[in-house]
Amino acid sequence: MELHKNLINGQWVDGEAGKNINPSNTDEVVGLYARGTAEDATSAIAAAKEAAHGWARSGILQRQAILRTAADEIFARREELGRLLAREEGKTLPEAIGETVRAGQIFDFFAGEAVRLTGEVVQSIRPGVGVEMTREPVGVVGIITPWNFPIAIPAWKMAPALCYGNCVVIKPADLVPGSTWAIVDILHRAGLPAGVLNLVMGRGSVVGQAMLDSPDINAFSFTGSQSTGQKVAAASVKLGRKFQLEMGGKNPMVVLDDANLDTAVECAINGAFFSTGQRCTASSRLIVTKGIHDRFVSAMVARMGELNVGDACDTATHIGPVVDASQMGQDEDYIAIGTSEGAVLAAGGERVDNTAPGFFLSPALFTEANNQMRISREEIFGPVASVIRVKDYDEALAVANDTEFGLSAGICTNSLKYATDFKRNAEAGMVMVNLPTAGVDFHVPFGGTKGSSYGSREQGRYAAEFFTTVKTAYTHPG
Ligand code: NAD
């Protein structure tokens, strides 16, 4: 099997071969990917630093053309790249193709943004003086990504970084290097100069740590767990660099008595279980008022019975496998914890046999949960959701906000009054009304509040906040 190498200073560089394993069939090796060393990270950062001045001054049409070429190739290869993603991460083929298309849309969007960046001109308080505010690249950007969106998250960080004239060193999650490798290869062939984009795959504790410790990375964009995020923060504060963190969630979805039951059930099924529940925006707490509670639970259990768990690439599958043995162990531990805490496992939560060896778990629904239980407070990151019964909207809002996280919050209701109040008072970066808590647009800001996020928003035009720095220039005619 051919080794997929790291890209450092425009050259493909060998490394120890790591196996990318298919969670739908652990006998299947999706590909061999080089595991970089700390020295590889150092070389990549040096190459990016060397290239930074030239790329910062490159023409915006050149950047636009490269990003558009990448978008076109991603769109054209959506089936193939989607299949690679489904095989390495385990989300279903339609979800994986959808995520691939999303990556294409993001490159397409930032191709446009490359020629749309603006500044401001204002009058000075000193007569005769002009003031210009312009946005400049921040320099070398370090990007570290998680395993659950192997193509979309690298895309939504790399595209704005390159668009605004930064050089990049990216380290994808060790579990799923294939999708990032594919887009780096596309961008490299699209004509990026040597050193502008560097890929170092490998372990967080080795490659990631070497990146965190480098004073030559000017800004860090990180998505992953809270514990790793804290390391990114500590290292960045020490070195006085800019950083942006997107971390976990414990997202509430409120269902009020007046909700359309079918809408609420579809929002909950999608938000809690699609992508095997492995989304930072997953609805893991279903907060349901007492008048609709029993009907909601019965309809959920019935709907869950229709979901097929199986191979991600099988067209009959609705829920793919859990990503690996360690995540499977975590999911099963939390299912045991929920039961021991007194919640009732109303459906699922069992290993499912398939013809091939894989990490198949039926979606689990707890009822009779309360918001103090560990299953309601800690991020499980699997197909596990709990129903918390509340008496009315006020209690629902209080329970929804009683969490250390604040990424996404949803409500299903036909009441304008409650929808409006929830949009205003839900402590979350993103609020969904009669929509699943997961599933966002690419041209608007993404991010959370409280323990879920730190720093400026990602995506859309708001990405410029992080990937540029503002210069204020004063001019007097002399
Ligand atoms: P993780 O923190 O284990 O790993 C994330 C990345 O950090 C990986 O590339 C990993 O190799 C790297 N890393 C690990 N140790 C490191 C170190 N010492 N120094 C530098 N890098 C290091 O997270 P994960 O398990 O890959 O992803 C799951 C988590 O990501 C969940 O908590 C989920 O909520 C979160 N997530 C958040 C968002 C969001 O936008 N808020 C999106 C997707 C996933």
Short mmCIF file of C-alpha atoms and ligand atoms in Angstrom, two decimals:
data_model
loop_
_atom_site.label_atom_id
_atom_site.label_comp_id
_atom_site.label_asym_id
_atom_site.label_seq_id
_atom_site.Cartn_x
_atom_site.Cartn_y
_atom_site.Cartn_z
CA MET A 1 0.00 0.00 0.00
CA GLU A 2 1.32 3.43 -0.93
CA LEU A 3 2.29 5.74 1.93
CA HIS A 4 0.59 9.15 2.05
CA LYS A 5 3.39 11.50 3.07
CA ASN A 6 3.58 14.77 4.93
CA LEU A 7 3.88 17.99 2.92
CA ILE A 8 6.72 20.17 4.18
CA ASN A 9 8.03 23.14 2.21
CA GLY A 10 6.39 21.91 -0.97
CA GLN A 11 7.94 18.41 -0.72
CA TRP A 12 6.29 15.12 0.21
CA VAL A 13 8.26 13.80 3.18
CA ASP A 14 8.41 10.18 4.39
CA GLY A 15 7.54 9.10 7.90
CA GLU A 16 6.63 6.10 9.99
CA ALA A 17 3.54 4.49 8.44
CA GLY A 18 0.35 4.66 10.50
CA LYS A 19 -2.68 2.58 9.53
CA ASN A 20 -5.97 4.36 8.92
CA ILE A 21 -8.57 1.77 9.98
CA ASN A 22 -12.19 1.57 8.83
CA PRO A 23 -14.47 1.56 11.92
CA SER A 24 -17.15 -0.25 9.87
CA ASN A 25 -14.68 -3.09 9.26
CA THR A 26 -11.58 -3.08 11.39
CA ASP A 27 -9.95 -5.67 9.10
CA GLU A 28 -9.82 -3.00 6.39
CA VAL A 29 -6.94 -0.55 6.17
CA VAL A 30 -8.19 2.60 4.43
CA GLY A 31 -4.63 3.78 3.79
CA LEU A 32 -1.15 4.27 5.18
CA TYR A 33 -0.35 7.77 6.41
CA ALA A 34 3.01 9.10 7.56
CA ARG A 35 3.26 9.88 11.26
CA GLY A 36 5.44 12.95 11.58
CA THR A 37 7.97 13.74 14.28
CA ALA A 38 8.55 16.85 16.36
CA GLU A 39 11.41 17.65 13.93
CA ASP A 40 8.96 17.47 11.00
CA ALA A 41 6.74 19.97 12.81
CA THR A 42 9.74 22.26 13.35
CA SER A 43 10.73 22.05 9.66
CA ALA A 44 7.15 22.74 8.58
CA ILE A 45 6.90 25.79 10.85
CA ALA A 46 10.26 27.09 9.56
CA ALA A 47 9.05 26.65 5.96
CA ALA A 48 5.83 28.51 6.73
CA LYS A 49 7.73 31.32 8.41
CA GLU A 50 10.03 31.61 5.38
CA ALA A 51 7.07 31.74 2.98
CA ALA A 52 4.98 34.14 5.08
CA HIS A 53 6.27 37.46 3.74
CA GLY A 54 5.80 36.49 0.09
CA TRP A 55 2.35 34.98 0.55
CA ALA A 56 1.15 37.95 2.59
CA ARG A 57 2.00 40.14 -0.40
CA SER A 58 0.66 37.75 -3.05
CA GLY A 59 -2.08 39.02 -5.32
CA ILE A 60 -5.65 38.46 -4.26
CA LEU A 61 -6.46 37.04 -7.71
CA GLN A 62 -3.81 34.35 -7.21
CA ARG A 63 -5.36 33.37 -3.88
CA GLN A 64 -8.83 33.46 -5.35
CA ALA A 65 -7.82 31.23 -8.26
CA ILE A 66 -6.17 28.61 -6.04
CA LEU A 67 -9.11 28.42 -3.65
CA ARG A 68 -11.59 28.22 -6.53
CA THR A 69 -9.58 25.46 -8.23
CA ALA A 70 -9.60 23.54 -4.96
CA ALA A 71 -13.36 24.01 -4.60
CA ASP A 72 -13.95 22.78 -8.16
CA GLU A 73 -11.87 19.65 -7.63
CA ILE A 74 -13.57 18.88 -4.29
CA PHE A 75 -17.02 19.22 -5.95
CA ALA A 76 -15.94 17.04 -8.87
CA ARG A 77 -14.58 14.32 -6.56
CA ARG A 78 -17.42 14.48 -3.99
CA GLU A 79 -18.34 10.78 -4.31
CA GLU A 80 -14.78 9.52 -4.02
CA LEU A 81 -13.76 11.88 -1.21
CA GLY A 82 -17.06 11.25 0.57
CA ARG A 83 -16.43 7.51 0.43
CA LEU A 84 -12.93 8.00 1.84
CA LEU A 85 -14.41 10.07 4.68
CA ALA A 86 -17.13 7.50 5.41
CA ARG A 87 -14.51 4.73 5.45
CA GLU A 88 -12.11 6.51 7.77
CA GLU A 89 -14.59 8.14 10.19
CA GLY A 90 -17.74 6.04 9.97
CA LYS A 91 -20.44 8.59 9.19
CA THR A 92 -22.87 7.38 6.55
CA LEU A 93 -22.09 7.91 2.87
CA PRO A 94 -24.76 10.61 2.34
CA GLU A 95 -23.49 12.47 5.44
CA ALA A 96 -19.89 12.08 4.26
CA ILE A 97 -20.67 13.29 0.73
CA GLY A 98 -22.61 16.19 2.26
CA GLU A 99 -19.61 17.10 4.40
CA THR A 100 -17.35 16.93 1.33
CA VAL A 101 -19.67 19.25 -0.60
CA ARG A 102 -19.59 21.56 2.44
CA ALA A 103 -15.78 21.67 2.20
CA GLY A 104 -16.13 22.64 -1.47
CA GLN A 105 -18.63 25.37 -0.59
CA ILE A 106 -16.25 26.75 2.03
CA PHE A 107 -13.35 26.98 -0.44
CA ASP A 108 -15.69 28.54 -2.98
CA PHE A 109 -16.90 31.10 -0.42
CA PHE A 110 -13.38 32.10 0.61
CA ALA A 111 -12.26 32.26 -3.02
CA GLY A 112 -14.79 35.10 -3.25
CA GLU A 113 -13.75 36.61 0.06
CA ALA A 114 -10.16 36.89 -1.16
CA VAL A 115 -11.23 39.75 -3.44
CA ARG A 116 -13.75 41.25 -1.06
CA LEU A 117 -11.62 42.11 1.97
CA THR A 118 -12.18 45.73 2.89
CA GLY A 119 -10.89 48.25 5.38
CA GLU A 120 -12.15 51.58 6.63
CA VAL A 121 -11.14 55.18 6.14
CA VAL A 122 -12.22 57.73 8.77
CA GLN A 123 -11.36 61.26 9.68
CA SER A 124 -8.87 61.83 12.43
CA ILE A 125 -9.69 63.97 15.45
CA ARG A 126 -6.71 66.01 14.26
CA PRO A 127 -7.69 68.23 11.30
CA GLY A 128 -5.89 67.32 8.09
CA VAL A 129 -4.96 63.81 9.25
CA GLY A 130 -6.45 60.73 7.62
CA VAL A 131 -6.90 57.38 9.34
CA GLU A 132 -6.99 54.04 7.50
CA MET A 133 -7.81 50.70 9.09
CA THR A 134 -6.64 47.72 7.10
CA ARG A 135 -6.57 44.00 7.75
CA GLU A 136 -3.29 42.16 7.44
CA PRO A 137 -2.44 38.46 7.70
CA VAL A 138 -1.38 37.26 11.15
CA GLY A 139 1.55 35.26 9.73
CA VAL A 140 1.98 31.54 10.46
CA VAL A 141 -1.22 29.84 11.60
CA GLY A 142 -1.18 26.49 13.40
CA ILE A 143 -4.28 24.38 12.82
CA ILE A 144 -5.17 21.33 14.91
CA THR A 145 -8.37 19.46 14.14
CA PRO A 146 -10.49 16.66 15.67
CA TRP A 147 -11.62 13.40 14.09
CA ASN A 148 -15.36 13.98 13.81
CA PHE A 149 -15.48 16.32 10.79
CA PRO A 150 -12.37 15.18 8.91
CA ILE A 151 -12.91 17.38 5.84
CA ALA A 152 -15.19 20.26 6.90
CA ILE A 153 -13.24 21.48 9.91
CA PRO A 154 -9.81 21.47 8.19
CA ALA A 155 -11.51 23.26 5.28
CA TRP A 156 -13.14 25.94 7.43
CA LYS A 157 -9.81 26.74 9.03
CA MET A 158 -7.45 26.39 6.03
CA ALA A 159 -9.62 28.28 3.55
CA PRO A 160 -9.83 31.57 5.51
CA ALA A 161 -6.22 31.26 6.68
CA LEU A 162 -4.98 31.06 3.08
CA CYS A 163 -7.56 33.52 1.74
CA TYR A 164 -6.32 36.29 4.02
CA GLY A 165 -2.65 35.65 3.20
CA ASN A 166 -1.45 33.45 6.06
CA CYS A 167 0.83 30.44 5.88
CA VAL A 168 -0.39 27.24 7.50
CA VAL A 169 0.88 24.22 9.38
CA ILE A 170 -1.96 21.75 9.84
CA LYS A 171 -2.12 18.63 11.98
CA PRO A 172 -5.29 16.57 11.53
CA ALA A 173 -6.47 13.99 14.08
CA ASP A 174 -4.33 10.88 13.98
CA LEU A 175 -7.45 8.70 13.58
CA VAL A 176 -8.61 10.30 10.32
CA PRO A 177 -5.72 11.83 8.35
CA GLY A 178 -7.05 10.79 4.91
CA SER A 179 -9.53 13.58 4.18
CA THR A 180 -7.13 16.35 5.21
CA TRP A 181 -4.36 14.72 3.17
CA ALA A 182 -6.66 14.77 0.14
CA ILE A 183 -7.45 18.50 0.41
CA VAL A 184 -3.83 19.42 1.10
CA ASP A 185 -2.86 17.48 -2.04
CA ILE A 186 -5.55 19.35 -4.00
CA LEU A 187 -4.38 22.75 -2.73
CA HIS A 188 -0.75 21.89 -3.40
CA ARG A 189 -1.52 20.92 -7.01
CA ALA A 190 -3.73 24.00 -7.36
CA GLY A 191 -0.52 26.04 -7.22
CA LEU A 192 0.27 27.12 -3.66
CA PRO A 193 3.91 28.21 -3.42
CA ALA A 194 6.24 25.99 -1.35
CA GLY A 195 5.90 26.50 2.40
CA VAL A 196 2.53 28.26 2.29
CA LEU A 197 0.65 25.11 3.33
CA ASN A 198 2.35 22.37 5.32
CA LEU A 199 0.81 19.12 6.52
CA VAL A 200 2.26 17.17 9.43
CA MET A 201 0.13 14.17 10.36
CA GLY A 202 0.73 12.26 13.56
CA ARG A 203 0.11 12.19 17.26
CA GLY A 204 -1.13 15.15 19.25
CA SER A 205 1.38 14.55 22.01
CA VAL A 206 4.27 14.65 19.49
CA VAL A 207 3.44 16.80 16.46
CA GLY A 208 0.71 18.85 18.15
CA GLN A 209 2.81 19.53 21.21
CA ALA A 210 5.79 20.61 19.08
CA MET A 211 3.48 23.06 17.31
CA LEU A 212 2.14 24.41 20.61
CA ASP A 213 5.69 24.94 21.92
CA SER A 214 6.88 26.84 18.84
CA PRO A 215 7.23 30.61 19.17
CA ASP A 216 7.14 30.84 15.36
CA ILE A 217 3.42 30.05 15.14
CA ASN A 218 1.63 33.40 15.39
CA ALA A 219 -1.92 32.14 15.81
CA PHE A 220 -3.58 28.86 16.71
CA SER A 221 -6.96 27.66 15.51
CA PHE A 222 -7.98 24.56 17.43
CA THR A 223 -11.05 22.34 17.49
CA GLY A 224 -11.22 19.37 19.84
CA SER A 225 -11.77 18.47 23.45
CA GLN A 226 -11.74 20.89 26.36
CA SER A 227 -8.68 19.26 27.91
CA THR A 228 -6.55 19.68 24.78
CA GLY A 229 -8.02 23.15 24.27
CA GLN A 230 -6.72 24.13 27.69
CA LYS A 231 -3.22 23.04 26.62
CA VAL A 232 -3.49 25.16 23.48
CA ALA A 233 -4.61 28.09 25.61
CA ALA A 234 -1.84 27.70 28.22
CA ALA A 235 0.92 27.39 25.61
CA SER A 236 -0.47 30.31 23.61
CA VAL A 237 -0.78 32.63 26.61
CA LYS A 238 2.80 31.81 27.58
CA LEU A 239 4.02 32.75 24.11
CA GLY A 240 1.67 35.72 23.79
CA ARG A 241 0.01 34.44 20.64
CA LYS A 242 -3.53 34.71 19.35
CA PHE A 243 -5.70 31.61 19.68
CA GLN A 244 -9.17 30.37 18.94
CA LEU A 245 -10.74 27.28 20.54
CA GLU A 246 -13.85 25.31 19.55
CA MET A 247 -14.53 22.58 22.07
CA GLY A 248 -17.27 20.42 23.48
CA GLY A 249 -21.00 20.77 23.93
CA LYS A 250 -23.88 19.42 25.99
CA ASN A 251 -26.52 20.91 23.78
CA PRO A 252 -30.12 21.18 24.95
CA MET A 253 -33.13 20.72 22.74
CA VAL A 254 -36.32 21.95 24.36
CA VAL A 255 -39.66 20.50 23.28
CA LEU A 256 -42.70 22.46 24.44
CA ASP A 257 -46.27 21.18 24.74
CA ASP A 258 -47.34 23.17 21.68
CA ALA A 259 -44.61 21.74 19.41
CA ASN A 260 -45.39 19.83 16.25
CA LEU A 261 -44.62 16.31 17.46
CA ASP A 262 -43.27 15.04 14.13
CA THR A 263 -40.96 18.04 13.81
CA ALA A 264 -39.72 17.60 17.37
CA VAL A 265 -39.02 13.90 16.88
CA GLU A 266 -37.18 14.45 13.59
CA CYS A 267 -35.11 17.26 15.16
CA ALA A 268 -34.22 15.05 18.11
CA ILE A 269 -33.42 11.97 16.00
CA ASN A 270 -31.23 14.02 13.67
CA GLY A 271 -29.62 16.12 16.39
CA ALA A 272 -28.95 13.30 18.82
CA PHE A 273 -28.10 10.34 16.63
CA PHE A 274 -27.08 11.29 13.10
CA SER A 275 -23.33 11.15 12.54
CA THR A 276 -23.53 8.56 15.35
CA GLY A 277 -24.02 11.42 17.83
CA GLN A 278 -20.39 12.37 17.32
CA ARG A 279 -20.99 16.06 16.78
CA CYS A 280 -20.07 18.91 19.06
CA THR A 281 -23.55 20.30 18.28
CA ALA A 282 -25.39 17.03 19.05
CA SER A 283 -28.61 17.32 21.11
CA SER A 284 -27.68 15.20 24.08
CA ARG A 285 -30.24 16.73 26.48
CA LEU A 286 -33.86 16.58 25.33
CA ILE A 287 -35.76 18.85 27.72
CA VAL A 288 -39.46 18.13 27.35
CA THR A 289 -42.46 19.75 29.04
CA LYS A 290 -44.80 17.38 30.82
CA GLY A 291 -47.84 17.76 28.54
CA ILE A 292 -46.04 16.30 25.50
CA HIS A 293 -43.46 14.19 27.35
CA ASP A 294 -45.06 10.74 27.08
CA ARG A 295 -46.13 11.18 23.45
CA PHE A 296 -42.65 12.43 22.58
CA VAL A 297 -40.92 9.49 24.25
CA SER A 298 -43.22 6.92 22.58
CA ALA A 299 -42.72 8.53 19.18
CA MET A 300 -38.95 8.66 19.70
CA VAL A 301 -38.74 5.00 20.67
CA ALA A 302 -40.87 4.03 17.66
CA ARG A 303 -38.75 6.13 15.29
CA MET A 304 -35.51 4.76 16.76
CA GLY A 305 -36.75 1.27 15.95
CA GLU A 306 -36.63 2.22 12.25
CA LEU A 307 -32.96 3.24 12.32
CA ASN A 308 -30.51 0.75 10.82
CA VAL A 309 -27.07 0.65 12.39
CA GLY A 310 -24.39 -0.69 10.08
CA ASP A 311 -21.56 -0.18 7.62
CA ALA A 312 -21.21 3.51 6.80
CA CYS A 313 -21.11 2.79 3.07
CA ASP A 314 -24.17 0.54 3.02
CA THR A 315 -27.10 2.44 1.50
CA ALA A 316 -29.52 0.90 4.04
CA THR A 317 -27.56 2.37 6.99
CA HIS A 318 -28.87 5.35 8.93
CA ILE A 319 -26.35 5.26 11.77
CA GLY A 320 -22.73 4.34 11.08
CA PRO A 321 -20.25 2.92 13.58
CA VAL A 322 -18.65 4.65 16.53
CA VAL A 323 -15.22 5.90 15.48
CA ASP A 324 -12.98 3.51 17.44
CA ALA A 325 -12.68 1.16 20.40
CA SER A 326 -11.83 3.90 22.86
CA GLN A 327 -14.91 6.01 21.96
CA MET A 328 -17.04 2.84 22.05
CA GLY A 329 -15.75 2.16 25.57
CA GLN A 330 -16.59 5.74 26.60
CA ASP A 331 -20.14 5.46 25.20
CA GLU A 332 -20.75 2.15 26.97
CA ASP A 333 -19.32 3.50 30.22
CA TYR A 334 -21.77 6.42 30.12
CA ILE A 335 -24.68 4.08 29.36
CA ALA A 336 -23.76 2.12 32.49
CA ILE A 337 -23.35 5.36 34.48
CA GLY A 338 -26.78 6.61 33.35
CA THR A 339 -28.44 3.40 34.50
CA SER A 340 -26.58 3.45 37.82
CA GLU A 341 -27.66 7.08 38.34
CA GLY A 342 -31.31 6.05 38.06
CA ALA A 343 -32.14 7.04 34.49
CA VAL A 344 -34.16 4.50 32.52
CA LEU A 345 -32.73 3.14 29.28
CA ALA A 346 -35.86 3.34 27.14
CA ALA A 347 -34.23 2.16 23.92
CA GLY A 348 -30.93 1.05 22.39
CA GLY A 349 -27.48 1.22 23.90
CA GLU A 350 -26.52 -2.25 22.75
CA ARG A 351 -23.74 -3.55 20.56
CA VAL A 352 -25.00 -4.52 17.13
CA ASP A 353 -23.46 -7.40 15.20
CA ASN A 354 -22.61 -6.94 11.57
CA THR A 355 -20.96 -9.24 9.07
CA ALA A 356 -17.66 -7.38 9.45
CA PRO A 357 -16.01 -6.48 12.77
CA GLY A 358 -16.81 -2.85 13.63
CA PHE A 359 -17.91 -0.57 16.44
CA PHE A 360 -21.68 -0.74 16.07
CA LEU A 361 -23.87 0.62 18.83
CA SER A 362 -27.62 1.13 18.68
CA PRO A 363 -28.67 4.72 19.55
CA ALA A 364 -29.53 4.97 23.23
CA LEU A 365 -32.34 7.00 24.78
CA PHE A 366 -32.55 7.57 28.52
CA THR A 367 -35.76 8.78 30.16
CA GLU A 368 -36.40 9.90 33.75
CA ALA A 369 -33.06 11.72 33.66
CA ASN A 370 -32.35 14.90 35.57
CA ASN A 371 -29.88 17.65 34.86
CA GLN A 372 -27.59 16.79 37.77
CA MET A 373 -26.71 13.34 36.44
CA ARG A 374 -23.30 12.90 34.85
CA ILE A 375 -25.01 11.83 31.61
CA SER A 376 -26.59 15.30 31.55
CA ARG A 377 -23.47 17.24 32.46
CA GLU A 378 -20.55 15.58 30.67
CA GLU A 379 -20.04 15.32 26.94
CA ILE A 380 -20.47 11.68 25.89
CA PHE A 381 -19.82 12.20 22.17
CA GLY A 382 -21.79 9.17 21.06
CA PRO A 383 -25.34 8.16 20.07
CA VAL A 384 -26.69 8.66 23.59
CA ALA A 385 -29.36 11.19 24.59
CA SER A 386 -31.44 11.73 27.70
CA VAL A 387 -34.94 13.06 28.15
CA ILE A 388 -35.39 15.46 31.06
CA ARG A 389 -39.01 16.15 31.99
CA VAL A 390 -39.85 19.73 33.05
CA LYS A 391 -43.07 21.45 34.06
CA ASP A 392 -43.02 24.51 31.80
CA TYR A 393 -41.01 26.81 29.54
CA ASP A 394 -39.33 28.68 32.40
CA GLU A 395 -37.99 25.48 33.90
CA ALA A 396 -36.96 24.26 30.44
CA LEU A 397 -34.91 27.42 29.84
CA ALA A 398 -33.30 27.20 33.27
CA VAL A 399 -32.33 23.55 32.72
CA ALA A 400 -31.09 24.31 29.18
CA ASN A 401 -28.77 26.99 30.53
CA ASP A 402 -27.60 24.99 33.54
CA THR A 403 -24.45 23.64 31.88
CA GLU A 404 -20.83 24.64 31.59
CA PHE A 405 -21.15 24.48 27.79
CA GLY A 406 -22.81 26.90 25.37
CA LEU A 407 -22.43 25.81 21.76
CA SER A 408 -25.90 25.21 20.30
CA ALA A 409 -29.40 25.22 21.81
CA GLY A 410 -32.68 24.31 20.15
CA ILE A 411 -36.37 24.68 20.80
CA CYS A 412 -39.38 23.08 19.15
CA THR A 413 -42.47 25.22 19.62
CA ASN A 414 -45.19 26.96 17.64
CA SER A 415 -45.20 29.86 20.05
CA LEU A 416 -43.66 33.08 18.79
CA LYS A 417 -43.42 34.27 22.38
CA TYR A 418 -41.34 31.31 23.58
CA ALA A 419 -39.25 31.09 20.41
CA THR A 420 -38.38 34.78 20.71
CA ASP A 421 -37.60 34.49 24.41
CA PHE A 422 -35.44 31.41 23.82
CA LYS A 423 -33.43 33.10 21.05
CA ARG A 424 -32.77 35.96 23.43
CA ASN A 425 -32.05 34.04 26.62
CA ALA A 426 -30.51 30.71 25.64
CA GLU A 427 -26.85 30.83 26.68
CA ALA A 428 -25.41 29.46 23.45
CA GLY A 429 -23.56 30.75 20.42
CA MET A 430 -26.12 29.22 18.06
CA VAL A 431 -29.88 28.88 18.59
CA MET A 432 -32.20 26.74 16.47
CA VAL A 433 -36.00 27.05 16.33
CA ASN A 434 -37.82 23.96 15.00
CA LEU A 435 -34.49 22.75 13.61
CA PRO A 436 -31.93 20.24 14.91
CA THR A 437 -29.16 21.66 17.13
CA ALA A 438 -26.65 20.32 14.59
CA GLY A 439 -26.49 21.48 10.98
CA VAL A 440 -25.24 24.96 10.17
CA ASP A 441 -24.66 27.20 7.16
CA PHE A 442 -21.14 27.93 5.91
CA HIS A 443 -21.51 31.65 5.32
CA VAL A 444 -22.46 32.71 8.85
CA PRO A 445 -20.58 32.60 12.17
CA PHE A 446 -20.06 29.33 13.99
CA GLY A 447 -19.08 29.06 17.64
CA GLY A 448 -20.25 29.03 21.21
CA THR A 449 -20.19 30.67 24.59
CA LYS A 450 -19.08 29.56 28.09
CA GLY A 451 -16.86 26.43 28.10
CA SER A 452 -17.53 25.55 24.45
CA SER A 453 -15.48 28.19 22.69
CA TYR A 454 -12.87 30.83 23.16
CA GLY A 455 -11.91 33.64 20.84
CA SER A 456 -13.56 35.04 17.76
CA ARG A 457 -16.07 33.16 15.64
CA GLU A 458 -15.24 30.83 12.79
CA GLN A 459 -16.73 30.79 9.26
CA GLY A 460 -18.32 33.33 7.02
CA ARG A 461 -17.03 36.90 6.98
CA TYR A 462 -16.51 36.72 10.75
CA ALA A 463 -13.50 34.46 10.12
CA ALA A 464 -11.55 37.59 9.18
CA GLU A 465 -11.52 38.54 12.88
CA PHE A 466 -9.21 35.67 13.69
CA PHE A 467 -7.22 35.25 10.50
CA THR A 468 -6.27 38.91 10.15
CA THR A 469 -4.91 41.59 12.38
CA VAL A 470 -5.97 45.21 12.12
CA LYS A 471 -3.52 47.97 11.30
CA THR A 472 -4.44 51.61 11.92
CA ALA A 473 -2.41 54.02 9.76
CA TYR A 474 -2.42 57.83 10.27
CA THR A 475 -1.36 60.06 7.40
CA HIS A 476 -0.63 63.78 7.38
CA PRO A 477 0.05 65.37 4.00
CA GLY A 478 3.32 66.73 5.44
P1 NAD B 1 -8.89 15.86 21.07
O1 NAD B 1 -8.78 17.06 21.92
O2 NAD B 1 -8.52 14.55 21.65
O3 NAD B 1 -7.97 16.01 19.78
C1 NAD B 1 -8.09 17.14 18.93
C2 NAD B 1 -6.77 17.35 18.24
O4 NAD B 1 -5.79 17.74 19.21
C3 NAD B 1 -6.22 16.10 17.55
O5 NAD B 1 -5.64 16.47 16.32
C4 NAD B 1 -5.18 15.63 18.54
O6 NAD B 1 -4.16 14.86 17.94
C5 NAD B 1 -4.64 16.96 19.05
N1 NAD B 1 -3.92 16.87 20.32
C6 NAD B 1 -4.06 15.97 21.32
N2 NAD B 1 -3.17 16.22 22.31
C7 NAD B 1 -2.45 17.31 21.95
C8 NAD B 1 -1.39 18.06 22.55
N3 NAD B 1 -0.87 17.74 23.72
N4 NAD B 1 -0.92 19.12 21.89
C9 NAD B 1 -1.44 19.49 20.70
N5 NAD B 1 -2.41 18.80 20.06
C10 NAD B 1 -2.92 17.73 20.69
O7 NAD B 1 -10.37 15.84 20.49
P2 NAD B 1 -11.03 14.73 19.55
O8 NAD B 1 -11.29 13.52 20.38
O9 NAD B 1 -10.26 14.57 18.28
O10 NAD B 1 -12.38 15.43 19.14
C11 NAD B 1 -13.53 15.35 19.91
C12 NAD B 1 -13.77 16.67 20.63
O11 NAD B 1 -13.82 17.72 19.69
C13 NAD B 1 -15.09 16.72 21.34
O12 NAD B 1 -14.95 17.30 22.61
C14 NAD B 1 -15.95 17.62 20.47
O13 NAD B 1 -16.99 18.29 21.11
C15 NAD B 1 -14.93 18.56 19.97
N6 NAD B 1 -15.40 19.23 18.76
C16 NAD B 1 -15.77 20.54 18.87
C17 NAD B 1 -16.25 21.24 17.76
C18 NAD B 1 -16.65 22.67 17.86
O14 NAD B 1 -16.61 23.34 16.86
N7 NAD B 1 -17.01 23.18 19.04
C19 NAD B 1 -16.33 20.58 16.53
C20 NAD B 1 -15.97 19.25 16.46
C21 NAD B 1 -15.48 18.59 17.58
#
